[in-house]
Amino acid sequence: MTSSKKYVYAFEEGDGKNKMLLGGKGANLCEMTQIGLNVPPGFTASTDACNAYLEKNQLPPGLMDEIRTHMAALEKKTGKGFGDAKNPLLISVRSGAAMSMPGMMDTILNLGLNEVSLKGLITQTGNERFAYDAYRRFIQLFGKIALNISDEHFDERMVAIKRKYGAPQDVDLNTEHLKELAGEFLAIVQRQTGQAFPQDPFVQLEIAVGAVFRSWMGKRAVDYRKQFRITKAQANGTAVSICTMVFGNMGNDSGTGVGFTRNPGTGENVIYGEYLVNAQGEDVVAGIRTPKAIAEMEQEMPEIHRQLIQLRSRLESHYHEVQDFEFTIEKGILYCLQTRNGKMNARAMVRTSVEMFHEGLITKERALLRTEPAVLEQLLVPQLAPNFHAKSLAQGLSASPGAASGKIVFDADTAETRGRAGEKIILVREETKPEDIHGFFQAQGILTSRGGKTSHAAVVARGMGKPCVSGCEQIVINDQLRSAKVGDTVLKEGDVITIDGGTGHVYAGEIPTVEAEFSEEMNTLLGWADEVAVLKVMANADSPVDALRAREFGAMGIGLCRTERMFNATDRLPIVQEMILAETLEERQAALDRLLPIQRADFKGIFKAMKGLPVTVRLLDPPMHEFLPTAAQLELEIAHLHQLRDTIKALEDLPETLKMLNPKLYQQYADGLTPLMGALSTFKKSHMEAEVIAKKEKILKKVRALAEVNPMLGHRGVRLGITYPEIYSMQIRAILEAAALCGKQGIEIYPEIMVPQVATVEELKRIHSYVQRIRQEVRATHGIDVQFKFGSMLEVVRACMRSGRMAEIAEFFSFGTNDLSQATFSFSREDAENKFLPFYNETGILEDNPFEVLDIKGVGQLMKMAVQNGRATNPDLKVGICGEHGGHPGSIRFCHHIKLNYVSCSGPRVPIARLAAAQAKLLEDQYREPV
Ligand code: ADP
Ligand code: MG
Ligand code: MG
């Protein structure tokens, strides 16, 4: 029978680049063979054969014929015979798909053993014990993988035999014991399958090939692909590689091991790995004996060590990448059984990128492309010590990466006082609000029981580079008792916990952490990235401290400075509230006059910190009520005060009541009661509680007046600026005066004024007129004509539609993609993330969370149009993005594609964005917008 299709490729002929067809393992076995490395001879049956098998549930016609032909060639090459009684050929039947899926699919070793070839193996090796050991291993492995017999049947016999002969370890069993064991294993197969163990080696091979193909659809493998999102385009079916067995367990001149061409933990340029003398491949993984470090081999097996070093350099100079390889030594001869690109941690990736470039092994481009930008995060925040042992108490969302330990504190004020006093604090709250910000400053980390990855806590923590676990619902917080419960565990204020914002885990007690490190190599690599990238990378930063830190991360300016963060600081909030509560313009102006110097000082600080670089300041954005307590809180406080008043009244009547009820008792207490009555009347005359009640009621009235059905779409942003011109005027003045003062000191600055929530061109024009007026005034008073840019945030759909006209006034646009995504989807972020978005993602209605990954198909198209229309009006229009997406590598590629000038993200993400910006440039030709 002739088959129409070629399924099988000898290692000498297979295309080493075609991993889709031959699997990663098969392709590399071919490639290694072809470049002359010592690989045991063999061949690979393709993934096409696998898919044909899975479709019909039987091996495709012609496959076994092809395999027989290749087996004949293998016999010729090795001079051995398959199933031979004197010099038997044994093979391994190995799985391997295009994407590495470690341990997910099956490999069968020592295939070809039967009662006849067993004798041959004994003759061949002169080692009866070894032969029986191989036989019993093969029966078990074949039984399990190919015949579906559970391990426990075999393991049970193994334990029984060891007990019977008093052998503590497998290796203590002698030939006779193993012979007996093999007999029992054959009986198990007979019992479990109703058939004898297949003796015909080709029958064994046929069953094994089918079993390996089937393992592609095994539960483990399917789950793994789901978990790591491996699509059919990345890996479609497993290939089967059939490889002549070599034996590492043939004595003390044999062995087996695994190696990395460089240290995968540090990147150091030395061979790294482990080996075992007189052992087979799986023994290293199984941990039957403790392997030795390859460094020791230099003493123990110097000649093999020399070959290994040579293998290492041949692998690297061929693959131009760090390799992770498997080797076996049979009687002094080194064989390479597998190689693949080494998986390394971020530190090692960065170091090897720089060093391999300097060694001439890779180009600068490759150095920039081989690291996934997101992994750099590992290096930018503290991590839990790698070898800690602790059981997690609860798990929430990984809202902001990094690990931190500290004492639990349940409110921001306490966090502030205890933090200032030098204690390490973790702020634990149900959810956080803008007025909790002062607590964030003093906390090591934040833990909330409610809210998603873009909740207030998460966003603010990320901005500050502090660890945060959000939405940890297993934790039930009781603010009254100042305690929290997780299952049976009660956590009290002051108890120490550790949070890991990278995984969302919460631990009781302190777990050691390792600090972030911004290495020399990282600086070098990111320096190269900046040379290549077109996009500039800015930071979102609201204070001089954040600004300085962002600069250390390599930020090329500040793309978003949120002024409300300044309003929330404890020393300003009362003045801000005064401004909000003002009944008249004069009162409000008085409060604003007090805020002006404070804001001016803030801006001066930030300009100084960012000297030489642009700083984009956004005018006030949130609705006013965010600066006031909630109505519920006020009502509660007022009720308490009323209660106090009633209590005092009742106390006043106490002497008279007592006298009436029990004159004797009254006499007894009279001396004590007199001073109390005096104190009470003084307190009453002071009208203290009445004043506070009046004040609180006034605030409550204002809070009620400011209440909005949908604050996100309410009286905020430019709408505030238009209705209360004095607020924006104060801020604009603070910016321009700060700039003038810096100018006088010779500090080079590039301020930009940005207006949030703009929907109509007219809004922007109004604010522009304030700016023009104040600019003149500052020129008159300071004698300096401040140079700055004026621009609009684009975070309202209408503004994107009007971008052409908007660009007549705006010198820059900055896409506020957080709000723009909400507006485009008509989703409120919090509600979406807490209610339906996870379901949307799971069921494939939406591929990603649009608040983490820019929705290119929708929001992105609006952006593209706005850029085009804006630049049609003003070709020099500067355009950037300042939403969370500005730090997301996939979104950055799109930003490059639509020719933005910059992305702005939180400080700690700046290095990630720098690398992503370089990759966006290097890969621009391959970029395809999703459709
Ligand atoms: P995995 O993908 O799980 O690593 P492999 O196919 O690489 O599976 O094989 C598992 C183990 O068996 C490895 O340790 C490998 O070195 C060893 N092995 C596979 N084929 C052979 C062979 N022909 N000779 C000796 N050892 C082998
Ligand atoms: Mg392997
Ligand atoms: Mg916004």
PDB file of C-alpha atoms and ligand atoms in Angstrom, residues 25 94 326 338, ligand 2:
ATOM      1  CA  LYS A  25      11.773  18.250  20.648  1.00  0.00           C
ATOM      2  CA  ARG A  94       8.794  10.540  23.005  1.00  0.00           C
ATOM      3  CA  GLU A 326      19.280  16.846  28.511  1.00  0.00           C
ATOM      4  CA  GLN A 338      17.115  17.229  23.928  1.00  0.00           C
TER       5      GLN A 338
HETATM    6 MG    MG B   2      12.924  15.958  28.115  1.00  0.00          MG
END
